[in-house]
Amino acid sequence: MGTSDDLSHTAAAFADDIAAQEALARDYQPELQGPLVGDKISSVAITEAYARADPVYIEKTSALPQTYSHYRPIQGDGNCGWRAIAFSYFEKLAEIQDQNLIQHEILRLISFNDALEKIGGYDAMLFDDMAEQTITLLKNLSANISSLSDSMALITAAFNDADTQSAIMYHMRLLAATTIKGNPEYEPFTGGLGLAGFCSQVIELPNREIDHLGIDALAAALLRPINMVLQIVYLDRSKGTQPNTHQIPADGDIKVANEAGRAIYLLFRPEHYDILYKGCIQVQINKVDVSYHNDNKFESAHNHLASFATFDFSQLAMIPGLSKFPSPAPSMPGKVPMSVGHGFMPMETNAWGADVGMSMAPSQKPPLVPVTLNGNAAVDAAATRTSNVIITISISDEL
């Protein structure tokens, strides 16, 4: 049996190892320079960036290009999650090239203004200009629907213009906040703030990164009405050689959505979201002798990100894809379908942990109750580790 000194040494070494692993997990620093939305880059760049990281990250990042050939970097200024979802929404509309669909979206989002006032409680004087930027971009897409390159140039320019994208981002926040306020089922997940308090203190704050309720609500307001499915790929230290994924809605068919050009993929690393694109690039890894060196230093790249160092990642499990949606009814001009996921499922371990346990008894799932606004707007309510590893990359892009 070891001495007390031996046990103390072992405990200290274990603590250092845990700290080193957590430092590594947070080692990725979101880009705070350059464009707000970048160009597509081969996902092999992510594999290369983690080539000297913890073996868990090496395996997971080497697996990434086998499913997602490219990624689009999003500036990590506190709006990256909101920006990634909104940009992907416009990008998918441009790729689908259905002018009737875009015209329908214009009418739908204009109709949503009624809900922003009556459910969200927002003054039209506050949001009119912001909503107009979203509508204007949709109109510009409609006018250039025959040219994907022209459409993408319009979207990229809008999202890299500080004033335009700022207005669109805040419009997205108001859409999500209104959806939350219209659905009492979100109440248990507001940390005691209440629906209105949560929206004012979390969702509505500029440069405050999107949280689990925000993702669920924005997807319900923006994506689900036109059958878009969101899948989030988590790059963390959980068990397995493949990154974990969460889908929203949970009962959506991601394969069908992908074939229809309506699947959105995001990559989540602690504190940051980028956009992923389906495709295959073969990556071969040749491992050699591995050694480890602990370095527990970690500094935030930006003041507003510092709070994530102590963020409770257990709440992340309640997000993406852990809600259930009923089958969407066809949307009609003049209607504001804001169907929201219900039955959030808690995670038994945090985002740095291993197994994810997801369960919720049927009795815990509140029913959805339709709410009507003047017969027009309907709402469905309710550390650093380093390793010597050589990576050989054989690229076979199957796009």
Short mmCIF file of C-alpha atoms in Angstrom, two decimals:
data_model
loop_
_atom_site.label_atom_id
_atom_site.label_comp_id
_atom_site.label_asym_id
_atom_site.label_seq_id
_atom_site.Cartn_x
_atom_site.Cartn_y
_atom_site.Cartn_z
CA MET A 1 0.00 0.00 0.00
CA GLY A 2 1.40 3.41 -0.95
CA THR A 3 2.42 6.03 1.58
CA SER A 4 0.47 9.23 2.13
CA ASP A 5 3.17 11.06 0.19
CA ASP A 6 2.70 8.65 -2.73
CA LEU A 7 -1.06 9.18 -2.64
CA SER A 8 -0.64 12.95 -2.47
CA HIS A 9 1.72 12.85 -5.42
CA THR A 10 -0.71 10.68 -7.41
CA ALA A 11 -3.63 12.97 -6.61
CA ALA A 12 -1.62 16.02 -7.60
CA ALA A 13 -0.56 14.38 -10.86
CA PHE A 14 -4.16 13.42 -11.60
CA ALA A 15 -5.33 16.98 -10.91
CA ASP A 16 -2.62 18.34 -13.20
CA ASP A 17 -3.67 15.88 -15.91
CA ILE A 18 -7.32 16.92 -15.68
CA ALA A 19 -6.37 20.58 -15.75
CA ALA A 20 -4.17 19.94 -18.78
CA GLN A 21 -6.98 18.19 -20.62
CA GLU A 22 -9.41 21.00 -19.90
CA ALA A 23 -6.83 23.56 -20.98
CA LEU A 24 -6.40 21.70 -24.24
CA ALA A 25 -10.13 21.58 -24.80
CA ARG A 26 -10.22 25.32 -24.47
CA ASP A 27 -6.99 25.89 -26.36
CA TYR A 28 -8.79 26.73 -29.59
CA GLN A 29 -9.16 30.49 -29.80
CA PRO A 30 -11.93 31.84 -32.06
CA GLU A 31 -10.72 34.15 -34.80
CA LEU A 32 -11.22 37.80 -33.86
CA GLN A 33 -9.57 39.23 -36.96
CA GLY A 34 -10.49 39.13 -40.63
CA PRO A 35 -13.94 38.71 -42.19
CA LEU A 36 -17.02 38.04 -40.08
CA VAL A 37 -17.78 35.14 -42.44
CA GLY A 38 -14.86 33.57 -44.28
CA ASP A 39 -14.53 31.50 -47.43
CA LYS A 40 -14.84 27.72 -47.48
CA ILE A 41 -11.66 25.93 -46.36
CA SER A 42 -10.75 22.25 -46.55
CA SER A 43 -11.57 20.60 -43.24
CA VAL A 44 -8.12 19.00 -43.39
CA ALA A 45 -6.94 22.32 -41.95
CA ILE A 46 -8.72 21.42 -38.70
CA THR A 47 -7.02 18.02 -38.65
CA GLU A 48 -3.64 19.67 -39.14
CA ALA A 49 -4.34 22.24 -36.43
CA TYR A 50 -4.89 19.45 -33.88
CA ALA A 51 -2.05 17.22 -35.13
CA ARG A 52 -0.04 17.72 -31.93
CA ALA A 53 -2.99 17.70 -29.57
CA ASP A 54 -4.45 15.12 -27.21
CA PRO A 55 -4.89 11.70 -28.95
CA VAL A 56 -8.67 11.95 -28.53
CA TYR A 57 -8.70 15.15 -30.55
CA ILE A 58 -6.33 13.69 -33.12
CA GLU A 59 -8.68 10.79 -33.80
CA LYS A 60 -11.81 12.92 -33.89
CA THR A 61 -10.35 15.63 -36.12
CA SER A 62 -8.91 13.02 -38.47
CA ALA A 63 -12.41 11.55 -38.78
CA LEU A 64 -13.96 14.93 -39.53
CA PRO A 65 -12.87 15.21 -43.21
CA GLN A 66 -14.28 11.76 -43.88
CA THR A 67 -17.77 13.24 -43.53
CA TYR A 68 -17.33 17.00 -43.92
CA SER A 69 -15.00 18.10 -46.70
CA HIS A 70 -15.02 21.83 -45.95
CA TYR A 71 -15.81 24.34 -43.26
CA ARG A 72 -16.51 28.06 -43.27
CA PRO A 73 -14.85 30.02 -40.44
CA ILE A 74 -17.04 32.45 -38.53
CA GLN A 75 -15.52 35.27 -36.50
CA GLY A 76 -15.71 34.55 -32.78
CA ASP A 77 -17.01 37.87 -31.54
CA GLY A 78 -19.87 36.55 -29.41
CA ASN A 79 -22.28 36.30 -32.34
CA CYS A 80 -20.77 33.32 -34.15
CA GLY A 81 -23.58 30.87 -33.35
CA TRP A 82 -26.28 33.33 -34.37
CA ARG A 83 -24.31 34.29 -37.48
CA ALA A 84 -23.60 30.69 -38.51
CA ILE A 85 -27.27 29.70 -38.37
CA ALA A 86 -28.50 32.85 -40.12
CA PHE A 87 -25.85 32.68 -42.87
CA SER A 88 -26.63 29.01 -43.47
CA TYR A 89 -30.34 29.81 -43.77
CA PHE A 90 -29.67 32.31 -46.56
CA GLU A 91 -27.08 30.05 -48.18
CA LYS A 92 -29.51 27.14 -48.38
CA LEU A 93 -32.19 29.35 -49.92
CA ALA A 94 -29.66 30.48 -52.53
CA GLU A 95 -28.65 26.88 -53.32
CA ILE A 96 -32.24 25.63 -53.58
CA GLN A 97 -32.92 28.36 -56.18
CA ASP A 98 -36.68 28.35 -55.66
CA GLN A 99 -38.02 31.86 -56.15
CA ASN A 100 -41.46 30.89 -54.83
CA LEU A 101 -39.87 29.65 -51.61
CA ILE A 102 -37.99 32.91 -51.12
CA GLN A 103 -41.13 34.95 -51.80
CA HIS A 104 -42.94 32.79 -49.26
CA GLU A 105 -40.20 33.47 -46.71
CA ILE A 106 -40.49 37.21 -47.31
CA LEU A 107 -44.21 37.09 -46.54
CA ARG A 108 -43.71 34.78 -43.57
CA LEU A 109 -41.09 36.95 -41.88
CA ILE A 110 -43.07 40.12 -42.53
CA SER A 111 -46.05 38.43 -40.86
CA PHE A 112 -43.79 37.52 -37.95
CA ASN A 113 -43.62 41.23 -37.08
CA ASP A 114 -47.09 40.91 -35.57
CA ALA A 115 -45.78 38.27 -33.15
CA LEU A 116 -42.74 40.40 -32.32
CA GLU A 117 -45.13 43.09 -31.07
CA LYS A 118 -47.91 41.06 -29.47
CA ILE A 119 -45.94 38.14 -28.02
CA GLY A 120 -42.43 39.55 -27.82
CA GLY A 121 -43.62 42.92 -26.56
CA TYR A 122 -41.21 44.80 -28.83
CA ASP A 123 -41.95 48.21 -30.24
CA ALA A 124 -42.09 48.25 -34.04
CA MET A 125 -39.95 51.38 -33.92
CA LEU A 126 -37.21 49.19 -32.42
CA PHE A 127 -37.23 46.30 -34.86
CA ASP A 128 -38.59 47.66 -38.17
CA ASP A 129 -35.19 48.67 -39.56
CA MET A 130 -33.57 45.44 -38.39
CA ALA A 131 -36.27 43.23 -39.87
CA GLU A 132 -36.07 45.24 -43.08
CA GLN A 133 -32.40 44.28 -43.54
CA THR A 134 -33.38 40.60 -43.43
CA ILE A 135 -36.25 41.18 -45.87
CA THR A 136 -34.06 43.23 -48.20
CA LEU A 137 -31.49 40.45 -48.43
CA LEU A 138 -34.25 37.96 -49.23
CA LYS A 139 -35.57 40.27 -51.95
CA ASN A 140 -32.06 40.61 -53.41
CA LEU A 141 -31.76 36.82 -53.45
CA SER A 142 -35.06 36.54 -55.26
CA ALA A 143 -33.90 39.01 -57.89
CA ASN A 144 -30.69 37.01 -58.49
CA ILE A 145 -32.11 33.53 -58.05
CA SER A 146 -30.76 32.22 -61.37
CA SER A 147 -27.12 32.82 -60.43
CA LEU A 148 -25.78 31.01 -57.37
CA SER A 149 -22.48 32.87 -57.55
CA ASP A 150 -24.27 36.24 -57.57
CA SER A 151 -26.54 35.15 -54.72
CA MET A 152 -23.61 33.97 -52.59
CA ALA A 153 -21.75 37.19 -53.30
CA LEU A 154 -24.77 39.15 -52.01
CA ILE A 155 -25.05 37.03 -48.86
CA THR A 156 -21.32 37.14 -48.10
CA ALA A 157 -21.19 40.90 -48.64
CA ALA A 158 -24.18 41.47 -46.36
CA PHE A 159 -22.76 39.30 -43.58
CA ASN A 160 -19.38 41.03 -43.80
CA ASP A 161 -20.87 44.52 -43.67
CA ALA A 162 -20.82 45.55 -40.01
CA ASP A 163 -24.06 47.55 -40.04
CA THR A 164 -26.08 45.12 -42.19
CA GLN A 165 -25.07 41.98 -40.33
CA SER A 166 -25.54 43.69 -36.96
CA ALA A 167 -29.16 44.46 -37.87
CA ILE A 168 -29.79 40.92 -39.14
CA MET A 169 -28.19 39.39 -36.03
CA TYR A 170 -30.42 41.39 -33.71
CA HIS A 171 -33.47 40.48 -35.78
CA MET A 172 -32.50 36.83 -35.25
CA ARG A 173 -32.28 37.44 -31.49
CA LEU A 174 -35.77 38.95 -31.47
CA LEU A 175 -37.19 36.01 -33.44
CA ALA A 176 -35.73 33.61 -30.87
CA ALA A 177 -36.80 35.72 -27.88
CA THR A 178 -40.37 35.98 -29.17
CA THR A 179 -40.49 32.22 -29.66
CA ILE A 180 -39.29 31.68 -26.09
CA LYS A 181 -41.80 34.15 -24.65
CA GLY A 182 -44.61 32.43 -26.55
CA ASN A 183 -43.82 29.01 -25.12
CA PRO A 184 -44.14 28.43 -21.34
CA GLU A 185 -42.41 25.07 -21.73
CA TYR A 186 -39.10 26.95 -21.80
CA GLU A 187 -39.66 28.25 -18.26
CA PRO A 188 -37.85 25.42 -16.40
CA PHE A 189 -34.70 26.09 -18.42
CA THR A 190 -34.35 29.81 -17.69
CA GLY A 191 -32.41 29.42 -14.46
CA GLY A 192 -35.11 31.13 -12.44
CA LEU A 193 -35.06 34.25 -14.60
CA GLY A 194 -38.46 33.59 -16.14
CA LEU A 195 -39.18 33.84 -19.85
CA ALA A 196 -39.01 37.64 -20.11
CA GLY A 197 -36.03 37.90 -17.77
CA PHE A 198 -34.10 35.24 -19.63
CA CYS A 199 -34.71 36.98 -22.94
CA SER A 200 -33.64 40.39 -21.65
CA GLN A 201 -30.57 39.11 -19.80
CA VAL A 202 -29.37 36.43 -22.22
CA ILE A 203 -30.99 36.36 -25.66
CA GLU A 204 -31.28 40.08 -26.34
CA LEU A 205 -27.79 41.10 -25.19
CA PRO A 206 -25.54 42.08 -28.15
CA ASN A 207 -22.38 39.99 -28.49
CA ARG A 208 -23.74 37.36 -26.09
CA GLU A 209 -23.18 33.95 -27.64
CA ILE A 210 -26.17 31.77 -28.41
CA ASP A 211 -27.13 29.26 -25.73
CA HIS A 212 -29.14 26.03 -25.77
CA LEU A 213 -32.54 27.75 -25.60
CA GLY A 214 -31.50 30.27 -28.24
CA ILE A 215 -30.54 27.53 -30.69
CA ASP A 216 -33.79 25.66 -30.15
CA ALA A 217 -35.92 28.79 -30.46
CA LEU A 218 -34.12 30.21 -33.51
CA ALA A 219 -34.33 26.87 -35.30
CA ALA A 220 -38.06 26.71 -34.51
CA ALA A 221 -38.68 30.23 -35.81
CA LEU A 222 -36.35 30.29 -38.82
CA LEU A 223 -35.56 26.77 -40.03
CA ARG A 224 -38.32 24.35 -39.13
CA PRO A 225 -41.15 26.13 -41.02
CA ILE A 226 -39.35 25.36 -44.30
CA ASN A 227 -38.19 21.88 -43.25
CA MET A 228 -34.54 22.74 -42.69
CA VAL A 229 -32.74 20.42 -40.28
CA LEU A 230 -29.83 21.57 -38.11
CA GLN A 231 -27.09 19.20 -36.99
CA ILE A 232 -24.34 20.30 -34.61
CA VAL A 233 -21.05 18.39 -34.53
CA TYR A 234 -19.30 18.56 -31.15
CA LEU A 235 -15.52 18.46 -31.04
CA ASP A 236 -14.81 17.53 -27.42
CA ARG A 237 -13.16 14.84 -25.27
CA SER A 238 -16.18 12.56 -24.96
CA LYS A 239 -15.69 8.85 -25.65
CA GLY A 240 -15.38 7.55 -29.18
CA THR A 241 -13.37 8.20 -32.31
CA GLN A 242 -16.15 10.12 -34.05
CA PRO A 243 -17.40 13.56 -32.99
CA ASN A 244 -20.79 13.50 -31.28
CA THR A 245 -23.70 15.11 -33.10
CA HIS A 246 -27.00 16.58 -31.99
CA GLN A 247 -29.85 17.30 -34.35
CA ILE A 248 -32.74 19.71 -34.24
CA PRO A 249 -35.49 18.69 -34.61
CA ALA A 250 -34.59 15.32 -33.13
CA ASP A 251 -37.18 13.50 -35.24
CA GLY A 252 -36.15 15.15 -38.50
CA ASP A 253 -34.57 13.04 -41.23
CA ILE A 254 -31.12 14.54 -41.79
CA LYS A 255 -30.50 12.36 -44.86
CA VAL A 256 -33.72 13.49 -46.53
CA ALA A 257 -32.97 17.09 -45.61
CA ASN A 258 -29.46 16.79 -47.02
CA GLU A 259 -30.75 15.37 -50.30
CA ALA A 260 -33.23 18.25 -50.51
CA GLY A 261 -30.48 20.79 -49.84
CA ARG A 262 -32.04 21.73 -46.50
CA ALA A 263 -29.53 20.31 -44.01
CA ILE A 264 -27.34 22.71 -42.04
CA TYR A 265 -24.20 21.48 -40.28
CA LEU A 266 -22.31 23.41 -37.62
CA LEU A 267 -19.05 22.57 -35.85
CA PHE A 268 -18.97 23.41 -32.15
CA ARG A 269 -15.72 23.86 -30.30
CA PRO A 270 -15.78 25.38 -26.81
CA GLU A 271 -16.94 28.98 -27.18
CA HIS A 272 -17.26 28.83 -30.95
CA TYR A 273 -19.32 27.74 -33.98
CA ASP A 274 -18.23 27.34 -37.61
CA ILE A 275 -20.20 26.02 -40.60
CA LEU A 276 -19.51 22.52 -41.96
CA TYR A 277 -20.17 21.15 -45.45
CA LYS A 278 -20.80 17.53 -46.38
CA GLY A 279 -18.25 15.70 -48.50
CA CYS A 280 -15.41 13.23 -48.06
CA ILE A 281 -11.65 13.71 -47.86
CA GLN A 282 -9.61 10.64 -46.89
CA VAL A 283 -7.14 11.28 -44.09
CA GLN A 284 -4.53 8.69 -43.05
CA ILE A 285 -2.80 8.94 -39.67
CA ASN A 286 0.58 7.38 -38.92
CA LYS A 287 1.28 7.51 -35.20
CA VAL A 288 4.76 7.37 -33.68
CA ASP A 289 6.08 7.65 -30.14
CA VAL A 290 3.79 9.82 -28.07
CA SER A 291 4.90 11.96 -25.16
CA TYR A 292 2.93 14.40 -23.10
CA HIS A 293 3.71 17.76 -21.65
CA ASN A 294 1.26 19.55 -19.39
CA ASP A 295 0.76 23.25 -19.73
CA ASN A 296 -2.12 24.57 -17.70
CA LYS A 297 -2.00 28.11 -19.00
CA PHE A 298 -5.10 29.44 -20.66
CA GLU A 299 -6.05 32.96 -21.48
CA SER A 300 -9.25 34.09 -23.12
CA ALA A 301 -8.93 35.74 -26.50
CA HIS A 302 -11.63 38.20 -25.63
CA ASN A 303 -13.11 39.54 -22.42
CA HIS A 304 -16.63 38.38 -23.15
CA LEU A 305 -15.41 34.82 -23.60
CA ALA A 306 -13.75 34.64 -20.20
CA SER A 307 -16.93 33.52 -18.51
CA PHE A 308 -16.86 30.27 -20.47
CA ALA A 309 -13.89 29.07 -18.42
CA THR A 310 -16.35 28.27 -15.63
CA PHE A 311 -19.39 27.65 -17.79
CA ASP A 312 -21.51 24.66 -16.83
CA PHE A 313 -21.42 22.62 -20.02
CA SER A 314 -23.96 20.17 -18.68
CA GLN A 315 -26.65 22.50 -19.98
CA LEU A 316 -25.37 22.02 -23.51
CA ALA A 317 -26.95 18.62 -23.57
CA MET A 318 -30.38 20.10 -23.45
CA ILE A 319 -29.86 21.78 -26.76
CA PRO A 320 -29.42 20.96 -30.26
CA GLY A 321 -31.48 18.12 -31.33
CA LEU A 322 -32.78 17.17 -27.95
CA SER A 323 -36.19 18.61 -28.59
CA LYS A 324 -39.04 16.97 -30.45
CA PHE A 325 -41.10 18.68 -33.07
CA PRO A 326 -44.44 17.66 -34.48
CA SER A 327 -44.62 17.36 -38.25
CA PRO A 328 -44.81 20.85 -39.73
CA ALA A 329 -48.01 21.89 -41.43
CA PRO A 330 -47.66 23.72 -44.74
CA SER A 331 -47.03 27.39 -44.10
CA MET A 332 -49.25 29.91 -45.80
CA PRO A 333 -48.62 33.57 -46.53
CA GLY A 334 -49.88 35.67 -43.65
CA LYS A 335 -49.20 32.95 -41.08
CA VAL A 336 -46.41 32.95 -38.52
CA PRO A 337 -45.73 29.30 -37.67
CA MET A 338 -43.48 29.25 -34.63
CA SER A 339 -43.48 25.63 -33.55
CA VAL A 340 -41.10 25.00 -30.71
CA GLY A 341 -39.37 21.85 -29.57
CA HIS A 342 -40.51 20.28 -26.35
CA GLY A 343 -39.16 17.69 -24.00
CA PHE A 344 -35.63 18.97 -23.40
CA MET A 345 -33.53 16.05 -22.21
CA PRO A 346 -30.86 16.65 -19.56
CA MET A 347 -27.35 15.31 -20.02
CA GLU A 348 -25.86 13.20 -17.25
CA THR A 349 -22.32 14.41 -17.85
CA ASN A 350 -20.85 17.65 -19.09
CA ALA A 351 -19.45 18.39 -22.51
CA TRP A 352 -15.98 17.30 -21.44
CA GLY A 353 -17.27 14.00 -20.07
CA ALA A 354 -17.83 10.67 -21.62
CA ASP A 355 -21.23 9.11 -21.92
CA VAL A 356 -24.25 11.21 -22.65
CA GLY A 357 -27.46 10.05 -21.06
CA MET A 358 -30.62 11.52 -22.49
CA SER A 359 -34.01 10.73 -21.10
CA MET A 360 -37.20 12.40 -20.04
CA ALA A 361 -40.36 10.82 -18.83
CA PRO A 362 -43.45 11.55 -20.97
CA SER A 363 -45.06 13.19 -17.95
CA GLN A 364 -42.30 15.80 -17.98
CA LYS A 365 -43.08 16.91 -21.49
CA PRO A 366 -45.62 19.74 -21.49
CA PRO A 367 -48.24 19.76 -24.23
CA LEU A 368 -48.21 22.29 -27.04
CA VAL A 369 -51.10 24.74 -26.99
CA PRO A 370 -51.91 26.83 -30.08
CA VAL A 371 -52.10 30.58 -29.53
CA THR A 372 -53.80 32.79 -32.13
CA LEU A 373 -53.13 36.44 -32.80
CA ASN A 374 -56.08 38.17 -34.44
CA GLY A 375 -56.62 35.07 -36.55
CA ASN A 376 -53.32 35.71 -38.35
CA ALA A 377 -50.29 34.63 -36.39
CA ALA A 378 -50.39 31.14 -34.90
CA VAL A 379 -47.84 30.04 -32.33
CA ASP A 380 -47.41 26.47 -31.04
CA ALA A 381 -46.82 27.36 -27.37
CA ALA A 382 -45.73 25.10 -24.72
CA ALA A 383 -3.75 20.86 -19.79
CA THR A 384 -2.46 21.34 -22.87
CA ARG A 385 -1.24 17.99 -24.03
CA THR A 386 1.16 17.69 -26.92
CA SER A 387 2.04 14.51 -28.74
CA ASN A 388 4.52 13.64 -31.43
CA VAL A 389 2.28 12.42 -34.21
CA ILE A 390 2.87 12.33 -37.93
CA ILE A 391 -0.20 12.76 -40.11
CA THR A 392 -0.20 11.70 -43.74
CA ILE A 393 -3.11 13.11 -45.70
CA SER A 394 -4.42 11.49 -48.85
CA ILE A 395 -7.10 13.66 -50.37
CA SER A 396 -9.92 12.17 -52.38
CA ASP A 397 -12.56 14.87 -52.50
CA GLU A 398 -15.89 13.27 -53.33
CA LEU A 399 -17.94 16.44 -53.59
#
